[in-house]
mmCIF file of C-alpha atoms in Angstrom:
data_model
loop_
_atom_site.group_PDB
_atom_site.id
_atom_site.type_symbol
_atom_site.label_atom_id
_atom_site.label_comp_id
_atom_site.label_asym_id
_atom_site.label_seq_id
_atom_site.Cartn_x
_atom_site.Cartn_y
_atom_site.Cartn_z
ATOM 1 C CA UNK A 1 104.054 6.265 360.059
ATOM 2 C CA UNK A 2 102.447 3.006 361.167
ATOM 3 C CA UNK A 3 100.930 2.554 357.693
ATOM 4 C CA UNK A 4 104.372 2.770 356.065
ATOM 5 C CA UNK A 5 105.772 0.184 358.497
ATOM 6 C CA UNK A 6 102.856 -2.155 357.714
ATOM 7 C CA UNK A 7 103.853 -2.045 354.028
ATOM 8 C CA UNK A 8 107.571 -2.530 354.697
ATOM 9 C CA UNK A 9 107.223 -5.266 357.358
ATOM 10 C CA UNK A 10 106.735 -8.171 354.869
ATOM 11 C CA UNK A 11 109.752 -7.023 352.860
ATOM 12 C CA UNK A 12 111.912 -6.773 355.984
ATOM 13 C CA UNK A 13 110.872 -10.198 357.265
ATOM 14 C CA UNK A 14 111.535 -11.720 353.823
ATOM 15 C CA UNK A 15 114.982 -10.126 353.719
ATOM 16 C CA UNK A 16 115.740 -11.347 357.250
ATOM 17 C CA UNK A 17 114.736 -14.907 356.329
ATOM 18 C CA UNK A 18 116.745 -14.778 353.116
ATOM 19 C CA UNK A 19 119.824 -13.486 354.948
ATOM 20 C CA UNK A 20 119.490 -16.251 357.544
ATOM 21 C CA UNK A 21 119.414 -18.954 354.866
ATOM 22 C CA UNK A 22 122.305 -17.287 353.035
ATOM 23 C CA UNK A 23 124.335 -17.258 356.262
ATOM 24 C CA UNK A 24 123.566 -20.926 356.947
ATOM 25 C CA UNK A 25 124.748 -21.881 353.453
ATOM 26 C CA UNK A 26 127.809 -19.597 353.711
ATOM 27 C CA UNK A 27 128.999 -21.417 356.853
ATOM 28 C CA UNK A 28 128.775 -24.794 355.086
ATOM 29 C CA UNK A 29 132.052 -26.482 354.165
ATOM 30 C CA UNK A 30 132.575 -27.968 350.692
ATOM 31 C CA UNK A 31 134.196 -31.082 352.144
ATOM 32 C CA UNK A 32 132.849 -33.207 354.959
ATOM 33 C CA UNK A 33 134.815 -35.011 357.627
ATOM 34 C CA UNK A 34 136.998 -37.848 356.363
ATOM 35 C CA UNK A 35 137.668 -41.049 358.266
ATOM 36 C CA UNK A 36 140.034 -42.930 355.981
ATOM 37 C CA UNK A 37 138.118 -43.416 352.720
ATOM 38 C CA UNK A 38 134.745 -42.707 354.356
ATOM 39 C CA UNK A 39 133.331 -39.211 353.860
ATOM 40 C CA UNK A 40 130.861 -38.041 356.501
ATOM 41 C CA UNK A 41 128.195 -35.441 355.780
ATOM 42 C CA UNK A 42 126.945 -33.461 358.735
ATOM 43 C CA UNK A 43 125.311 -30.164 359.580
ATOM 44 C CA UNK A 44 127.489 -27.423 361.021
ATOM 45 C CA UNK A 45 127.024 -25.688 364.331
ATOM 46 C CA UNK A 46 125.013 -22.729 362.906
ATOM 47 C CA UNK A 47 122.453 -25.076 361.337
ATOM 48 C CA UNK A 48 122.215 -27.177 364.500
ATOM 49 C CA UNK A 49 121.578 -24.051 366.569
ATOM 50 C CA UNK A 50 118.906 -22.966 364.083
ATOM 51 C CA UNK A 51 117.282 -26.433 364.162
ATOM 52 C CA UNK A 52 117.277 -26.432 367.970
ATOM 53 C CA UNK A 53 115.771 -22.929 368.119
ATOM 54 C CA UNK A 54 112.962 -24.030 365.790
ATOM 55 C CA UNK A 55 111.435 -25.997 368.683
ATOM 56 C CA UNK A 56 110.689 -23.060 371.031
ATOM 57 C CA UNK A 57 109.879 -20.818 368.063
ATOM 58 C CA UNK A 58 107.291 -23.327 366.804
ATOM 59 C CA UNK A 59 105.810 -23.483 370.316
ATOM 60 C CA UNK A 60 105.562 -19.683 370.274
ATOM 61 C CA UNK A 61 103.824 -19.792 366.870
ATOM 62 C CA UNK A 62 101.356 -22.377 368.200
ATOM 63 C CA UNK A 63 100.664 -20.053 371.144
ATOM 64 C CA UNK A 64 100.075 -17.147 368.742
ATOM 65 C CA UNK A 65 97.663 -19.330 366.754
ATOM 66 C CA UNK A 66 95.687 -19.958 369.916
ATOM 67 C CA UNK A 67 95.253 -16.170 370.149
ATOM 68 C CA UNK A 68 94.161 -15.709 366.496
ATOM 69 C CA UNK A 69 91.067 -13.776 365.509
ATOM 70 C CA UNK A 70 87.768 -15.398 364.584
ATOM 71 C CA UNK A 71 87.719 -16.361 360.927
ATOM 72 C CA UNK A 72 91.502 -16.801 360.769
ATOM 73 C CA UNK A 73 91.656 -20.197 362.419
ATOM 74 C CA UNK A 74 92.333 -22.223 359.258
ATOM 75 C CA UNK A 75 95.207 -20.106 357.875
ATOM 76 C CA UNK A 76 96.685 -19.753 361.369
ATOM 77 C CA UNK A 77 96.552 -23.523 361.913
ATOM 78 C CA UNK A 78 98.222 -24.124 358.540
ATOM 79 C CA UNK A 79 101.065 -21.763 359.475
ATOM 80 C CA UNK A 80 101.408 -23.476 362.860
ATOM 81 C CA UNK A 81 101.433 -26.921 361.217
ATOM 82 C CA UNK A 82 104.286 -25.855 358.931
ATOM 83 C CA UNK A 83 106.312 -24.570 361.889
ATOM 84 C CA UNK A 84 105.629 -27.714 363.941
ATOM 85 C CA UNK A 85 106.659 -29.903 360.971
ATOM 86 C CA UNK A 86 109.864 -27.881 360.647
ATOM 87 C CA UNK A 87 110.494 -28.160 364.392
ATOM 88 C CA UNK A 88 110.329 -31.943 364.050
ATOM 89 C CA UNK A 89 112.062 -32.448 360.673
ATOM 90 C CA UNK A 90 115.033 -30.078 361.083
ATOM 91 C CA UNK A 91 116.278 -31.319 364.493
ATOM 92 C CA UNK A 92 115.668 -34.929 363.411
ATOM 93 C CA UNK A 93 117.844 -34.419 360.316
ATOM 94 C CA UNK A 94 120.469 -32.362 362.161
ATOM 95 C CA UNK A 95 120.934 -34.524 365.252
ATOM 96 C CA UNK A 96 119.703 -38.054 364.556
ATOM 97 C CA UNK A 97 120.442 -38.837 360.886
ATOM 98 C CA UNK A 98 123.983 -39.889 359.962
ATOM 99 C CA UNK A 99 125.015 -40.163 356.301
ATOM 100 C CA UNK A 100 128.432 -41.276 355.076
ATOM 101 C CA UNK A 101 129.833 -42.880 351.962
ATOM 102 C CA UNK A 102 132.967 -44.206 350.340
ATOM 103 C CA UNK A 103 133.654 -45.312 346.770
ATOM 104 C CA UNK A 104 131.724 -48.565 347.207
ATOM 105 C CA UNK A 105 129.082 -48.117 349.913
ATOM 106 C CA UNK A 106 126.546 -45.729 351.415
ATOM 107 C CA UNK A 107 126.318 -45.755 355.211
ATOM 108 C CA UNK A 108 123.081 -44.477 356.710
ATOM 109 C CA UNK A 109 121.810 -44.389 360.262
ATOM 110 C CA UNK A 110 118.548 -43.004 361.620
ATOM 111 C CA UNK A 111 116.092 -43.887 364.387
ATOM 112 C CA UNK A 112 113.395 -44.749 361.820
ATOM 113 C CA UNK A 113 115.470 -46.774 359.327
ATOM 114 C CA UNK A 114 118.167 -48.187 361.578
ATOM 115 C CA UNK A 115 121.760 -48.691 360.464
ATOM 116 C CA UNK A 116 122.328 -49.510 356.793
ATOM 117 C CA UNK A 117 125.340 -50.252 354.597
ATOM 118 C CA UNK A 118 124.326 -50.499 350.946
ATOM 119 C CA UNK A 119 126.451 -50.605 347.775
ATOM 120 C CA UNK A 120 126.301 -47.699 345.326
ATOM 121 C CA UNK A 121 125.087 -50.147 342.679
ATOM 122 C CA UNK A 122 121.696 -49.909 344.467
ATOM 123 C CA UNK A 123 121.405 -46.222 343.515
ATOM 124 C CA UNK A 124 117.989 -45.788 341.867
ATOM 125 C CA UNK A 125 117.558 -42.031 341.493
ATOM 126 C CA UNK A 126 119.194 -38.672 342.027
ATOM 127 C CA UNK A 127 116.623 -35.880 342.201
ATOM 128 C CA UNK A 128 115.515 -32.511 343.512
ATOM 129 C CA UNK A 129 112.396 -31.495 345.459
ATOM 130 C CA UNK A 130 111.128 -28.042 344.520
ATOM 131 C CA UNK A 131 108.830 -28.064 347.544
ATOM 132 C CA UNK A 132 111.618 -28.699 350.067
ATOM 133 C CA UNK A 133 114.336 -26.998 347.990
ATOM 134 C CA UNK A 134 116.597 -29.981 348.568
ATOM 135 C CA UNK A 135 118.350 -32.665 346.586
ATOM 136 C CA UNK A 136 117.821 -36.324 347.343
ATOM 137 C CA UNK A 137 119.091 -39.726 346.356
ATOM 138 C CA UNK A 138 117.084 -42.941 346.396
ATOM 139 C CA UNK A 139 118.936 -46.130 347.214
ATOM 140 C CA UNK A 140 117.362 -49.570 347.209
ATOM 141 C CA UNK A 141 117.725 -50.886 350.750
ATOM 142 C CA UNK A 142 117.662 -47.412 352.364
ATOM 143 C CA UNK A 143 115.077 -45.308 350.540
ATOM 144 C CA UNK A 144 115.199 -41.550 350.053
ATOM 145 C CA UNK A 145 118.129 -39.666 351.571
ATOM 146 C CA UNK A 146 117.764 -35.890 351.741
ATOM 147 C CA UNK A 147 120.924 -34.023 350.771
ATOM 148 C CA UNK A 148 120.634 -30.374 351.777
ATOM 149 C CA UNK A 149 123.083 -27.791 350.493
ATOM 150 C CA UNK A 150 123.550 -26.904 354.171
ATOM 151 C CA UNK A 151 125.372 -30.194 354.818
ATOM 152 C CA UNK A 152 129.124 -30.017 355.270
ATOM 153 C CA UNK A 153 130.433 -32.144 352.413
ATOM 154 C CA UNK A 154 127.488 -31.408 350.095
ATOM 155 C CA UNK A 155 129.704 -29.996 347.317
ATOM 156 C CA UNK A 156 132.028 -32.974 347.535
ATOM 157 C CA UNK A 157 129.029 -35.343 347.392
ATOM 158 C CA UNK A 158 127.676 -33.619 344.260
ATOM 159 C CA UNK A 159 131.013 -34.049 342.493
ATOM 160 C CA UNK A 160 131.190 -37.679 343.610
ATOM 161 C CA UNK A 161 127.621 -38.364 342.454
ATOM 162 C CA UNK A 162 128.283 -36.945 338.989
ATOM 163 C CA UNK A 163 131.138 -39.415 338.535
ATOM 164 C CA UNK A 164 129.311 -42.302 340.218
ATOM 165 C CA UNK A 165 126.153 -41.905 338.105
ATOM 166 C CA UNK A 166 128.291 -41.790 334.961
ATOM 167 C CA UNK A 167 130.189 -44.884 336.112
ATOM 168 C CA UNK A 168 127.001 -46.794 336.965
ATOM 169 C CA UNK A 169 125.375 -45.828 333.644
ATOM 170 C CA UNK A 170 128.413 -46.979 331.668
ATOM 171 C CA UNK A 171 128.362 -50.304 333.567
ATOM 172 C CA UNK A 172 124.677 -50.936 332.679
ATOM 173 C CA UNK A 173 125.184 -50.052 328.994
ATOM 174 C CA UNK A 174 128.001 -52.542 328.462
#
């Protein structure tokens, strides 16, 4: 019986992780909060809870690494490093980064980059990271802004960006 469970365990954990991500995306709203013409993108409560819980979970993973068997130190440390990076990146993005925009400007605030207000004409790139499974935009004066599909307002931003990129490209070709 234990042998069967050992074969099924990776499948079950993969399904559990996939269902968690699916649930986080399902609770995301197409439109963000609006304050006049300004559209605010933010993470919903389920994502914020998940990001907060990553901190103690990463600490638990680091503890488990300290108990790893001889010869497994390198893979165990790599797994722990990924969890620690996630426990830093996710709460930082969820609680400390603020991203808003209107038809003319991008508003960005973070502890590392400060508060920025930059025109859309400074848009340099719209891209996608396969490694992080996330879209991003690069704006001169701000840098790279990560745009997760778990952000409330992500769908609205994608529609806006399609039109804005087209508009900016037609302006540069005239």
